[in-house]
XYZ file of C-alpha atoms in Angstrom:
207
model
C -22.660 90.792 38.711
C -25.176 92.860 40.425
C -24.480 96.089 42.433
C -24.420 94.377 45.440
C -22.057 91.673 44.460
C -19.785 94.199 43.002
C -19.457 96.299 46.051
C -18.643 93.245 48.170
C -16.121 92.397 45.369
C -14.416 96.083 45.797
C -14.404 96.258 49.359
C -12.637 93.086 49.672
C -9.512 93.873 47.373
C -9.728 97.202 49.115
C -9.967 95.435 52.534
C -7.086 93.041 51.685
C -4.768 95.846 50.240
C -5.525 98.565 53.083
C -7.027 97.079 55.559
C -10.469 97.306 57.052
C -9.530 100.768 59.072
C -7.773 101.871 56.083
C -10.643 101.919 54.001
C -13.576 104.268 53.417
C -17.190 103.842 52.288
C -16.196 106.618 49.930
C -13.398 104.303 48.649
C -15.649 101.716 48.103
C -18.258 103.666 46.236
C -15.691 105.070 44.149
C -14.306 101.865 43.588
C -17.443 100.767 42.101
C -18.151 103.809 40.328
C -21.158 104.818 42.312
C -22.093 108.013 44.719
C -21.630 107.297 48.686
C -25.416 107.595 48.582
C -26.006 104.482 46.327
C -23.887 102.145 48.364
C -26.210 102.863 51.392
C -29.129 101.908 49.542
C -27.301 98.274 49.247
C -25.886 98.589 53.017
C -26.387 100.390 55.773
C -22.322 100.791 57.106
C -18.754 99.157 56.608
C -19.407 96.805 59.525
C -22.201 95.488 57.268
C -20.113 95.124 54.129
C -17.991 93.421 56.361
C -20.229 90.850 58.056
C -21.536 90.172 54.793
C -18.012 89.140 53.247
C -17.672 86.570 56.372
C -21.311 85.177 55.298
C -20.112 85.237 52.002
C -16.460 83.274 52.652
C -18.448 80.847 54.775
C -20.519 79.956 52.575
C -17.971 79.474 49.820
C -15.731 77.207 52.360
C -19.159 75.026 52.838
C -19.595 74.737 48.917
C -15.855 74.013 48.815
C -16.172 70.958 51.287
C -19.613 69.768 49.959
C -17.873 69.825 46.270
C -15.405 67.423 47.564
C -16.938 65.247 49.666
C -16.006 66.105 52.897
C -18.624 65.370 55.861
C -19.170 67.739 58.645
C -18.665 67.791 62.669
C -22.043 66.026 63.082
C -21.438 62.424 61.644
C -17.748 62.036 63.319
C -18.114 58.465 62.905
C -18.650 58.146 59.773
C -16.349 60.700 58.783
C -13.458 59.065 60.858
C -14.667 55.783 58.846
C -14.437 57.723 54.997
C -10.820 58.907 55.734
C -9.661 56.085 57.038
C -10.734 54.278 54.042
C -8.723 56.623 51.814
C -5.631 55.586 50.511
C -2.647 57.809 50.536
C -3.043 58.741 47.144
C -6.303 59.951 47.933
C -5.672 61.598 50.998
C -3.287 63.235 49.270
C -4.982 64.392 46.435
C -7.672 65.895 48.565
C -5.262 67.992 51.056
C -3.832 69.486 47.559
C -7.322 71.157 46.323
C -8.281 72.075 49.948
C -4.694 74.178 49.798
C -5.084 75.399 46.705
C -8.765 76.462 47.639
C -7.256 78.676 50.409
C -4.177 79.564 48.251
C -5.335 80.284 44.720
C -9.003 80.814 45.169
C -9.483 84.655 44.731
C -11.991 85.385 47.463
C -10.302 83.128 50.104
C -6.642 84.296 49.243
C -8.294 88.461 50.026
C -10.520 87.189 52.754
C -7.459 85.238 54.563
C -5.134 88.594 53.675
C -7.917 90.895 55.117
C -7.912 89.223 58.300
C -4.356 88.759 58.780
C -3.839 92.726 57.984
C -6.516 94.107 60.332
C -6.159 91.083 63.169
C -4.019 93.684 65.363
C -5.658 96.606 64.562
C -9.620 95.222 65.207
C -10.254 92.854 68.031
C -13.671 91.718 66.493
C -11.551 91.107 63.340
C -8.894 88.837 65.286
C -11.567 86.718 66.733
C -13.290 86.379 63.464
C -9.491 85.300 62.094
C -9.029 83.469 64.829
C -12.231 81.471 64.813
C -11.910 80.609 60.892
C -8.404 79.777 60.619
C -7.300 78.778 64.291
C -9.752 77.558 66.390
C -12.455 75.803 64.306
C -9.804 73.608 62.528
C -7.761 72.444 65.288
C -11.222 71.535 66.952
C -13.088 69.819 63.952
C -9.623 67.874 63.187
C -9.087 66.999 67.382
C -12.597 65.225 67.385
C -11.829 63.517 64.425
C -8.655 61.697 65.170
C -10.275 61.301 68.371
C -12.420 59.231 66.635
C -9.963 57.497 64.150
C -8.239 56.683 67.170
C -11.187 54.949 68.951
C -11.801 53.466 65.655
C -7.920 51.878 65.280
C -6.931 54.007 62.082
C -4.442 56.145 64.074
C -2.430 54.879 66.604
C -3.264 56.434 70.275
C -2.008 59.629 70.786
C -3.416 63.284 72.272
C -5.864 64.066 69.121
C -5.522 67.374 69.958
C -1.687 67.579 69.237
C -2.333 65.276 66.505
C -4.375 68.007 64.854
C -1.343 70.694 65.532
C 1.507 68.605 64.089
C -1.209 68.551 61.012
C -2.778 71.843 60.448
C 0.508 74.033 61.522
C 2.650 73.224 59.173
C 0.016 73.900 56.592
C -1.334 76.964 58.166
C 2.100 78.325 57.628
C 2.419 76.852 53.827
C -0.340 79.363 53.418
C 1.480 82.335 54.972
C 4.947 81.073 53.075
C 3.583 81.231 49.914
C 0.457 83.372 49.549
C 3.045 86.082 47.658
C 5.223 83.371 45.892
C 2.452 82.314 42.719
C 5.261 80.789 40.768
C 6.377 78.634 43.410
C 3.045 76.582 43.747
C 4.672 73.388 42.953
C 7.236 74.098 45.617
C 4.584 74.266 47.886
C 2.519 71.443 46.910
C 5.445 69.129 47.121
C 6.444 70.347 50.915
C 2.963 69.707 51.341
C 2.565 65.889 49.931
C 5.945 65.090 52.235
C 4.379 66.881 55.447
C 1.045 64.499 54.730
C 3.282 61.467 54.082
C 5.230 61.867 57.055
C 1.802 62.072 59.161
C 0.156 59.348 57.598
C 3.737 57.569 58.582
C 3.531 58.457 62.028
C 0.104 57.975 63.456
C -1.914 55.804 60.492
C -1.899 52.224 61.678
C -1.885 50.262 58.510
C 0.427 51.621 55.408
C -0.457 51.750 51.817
């Protein structure tokens, strides 16, 4: 791990333990084991340690959904066509690892806990929170059942309520058990019976 790497490293745990406000560049260098000094030789303020770590987590969410196949806001149609071709199993199988991405996964867990810390103390930070865990999901997912709606895969219904009664419950199986480790299985089984009852609700055809 370079320098670099390892100060983005520190500053997250730091971010996600004391918030953004609540942490120094001093803490940071010290955290790393380097002079204040050093650090700005690898960035110039906070704010940039801090724009680079949302570069950073969106990058790793793009590698995340590339890794498992999922296709992207630009081919709708075919998208709407490649879930509506999975079968439940599948389905389910793929909602697990994209929880447990955001769950387990060390940078996402800090990143998410970061946010959620600072959102009321940093208005950029809320929108950035807001934007990554609110806004660009409920969109993405609204044009898509849009779509599998047009296409007959879900039966006709507001696509962008469909997308709340999907991503709220999960959105809050994050914030339920992002201090509960040992209960992972818990959580993955509320989670398999929250995408079984959607699938039940608005999928047209049943496996």
């Amino acid at each position: 791990m370079t320098t670099k790497e390892l100060i983005i490293e520190k500053a997250l745990t730091l971010f996600a333990e004391n918030g953004y406000q609540g942490t120094s560049v001093k803490n940071i260098a010290d955290a790393v084991g380097i002079k204040d000094s050093s650090l700005y030789k690898h960035f110039k303020s906070k704010k940039e340690i801090f724009d680079t770590i949302v570069q950073e987590m969106s990058s790793r969410m793009e590698q995340m959904s590339l890794g498992y196949g999922l296709p992207d806001e630009d081919g709708m149609e075919s998208a709407a066509a490649l879930y509506g071709a999975l079968t439940l199993g599948a389905l389910l199988d793929l909602s697990k690892k994209i929880f447990l991405f955001y769950l387990k996964d060390e940078f996402a867990a800090r990143f998410r806990r970061m946010l959620t810390i600072e959102q009321y103390r940093d208005r950029e930070i809320y929108e950035v929170y807001r934007q990554i865990f609110m806004e660009a999901g409920i969109t993405y997912q609204a044009a898509l059942f849009e779509e599998m709606c047009r296409q007959g895969i879900f039966r006709s219904s507001s696509p962008e309520i469909m997308a709340l009664h999907f991503y709220a419950p999960i959105f809050f199986l994050l914030n339920k058990y992002d201090q509960e480790p040992e209960k992972k299985e818990e959580a993955l089984n509320v989670l398999e019976a929250h995408v079984r009852e959607f699938a039940r609700v608005y999928r047209q055809n049943q496996d």
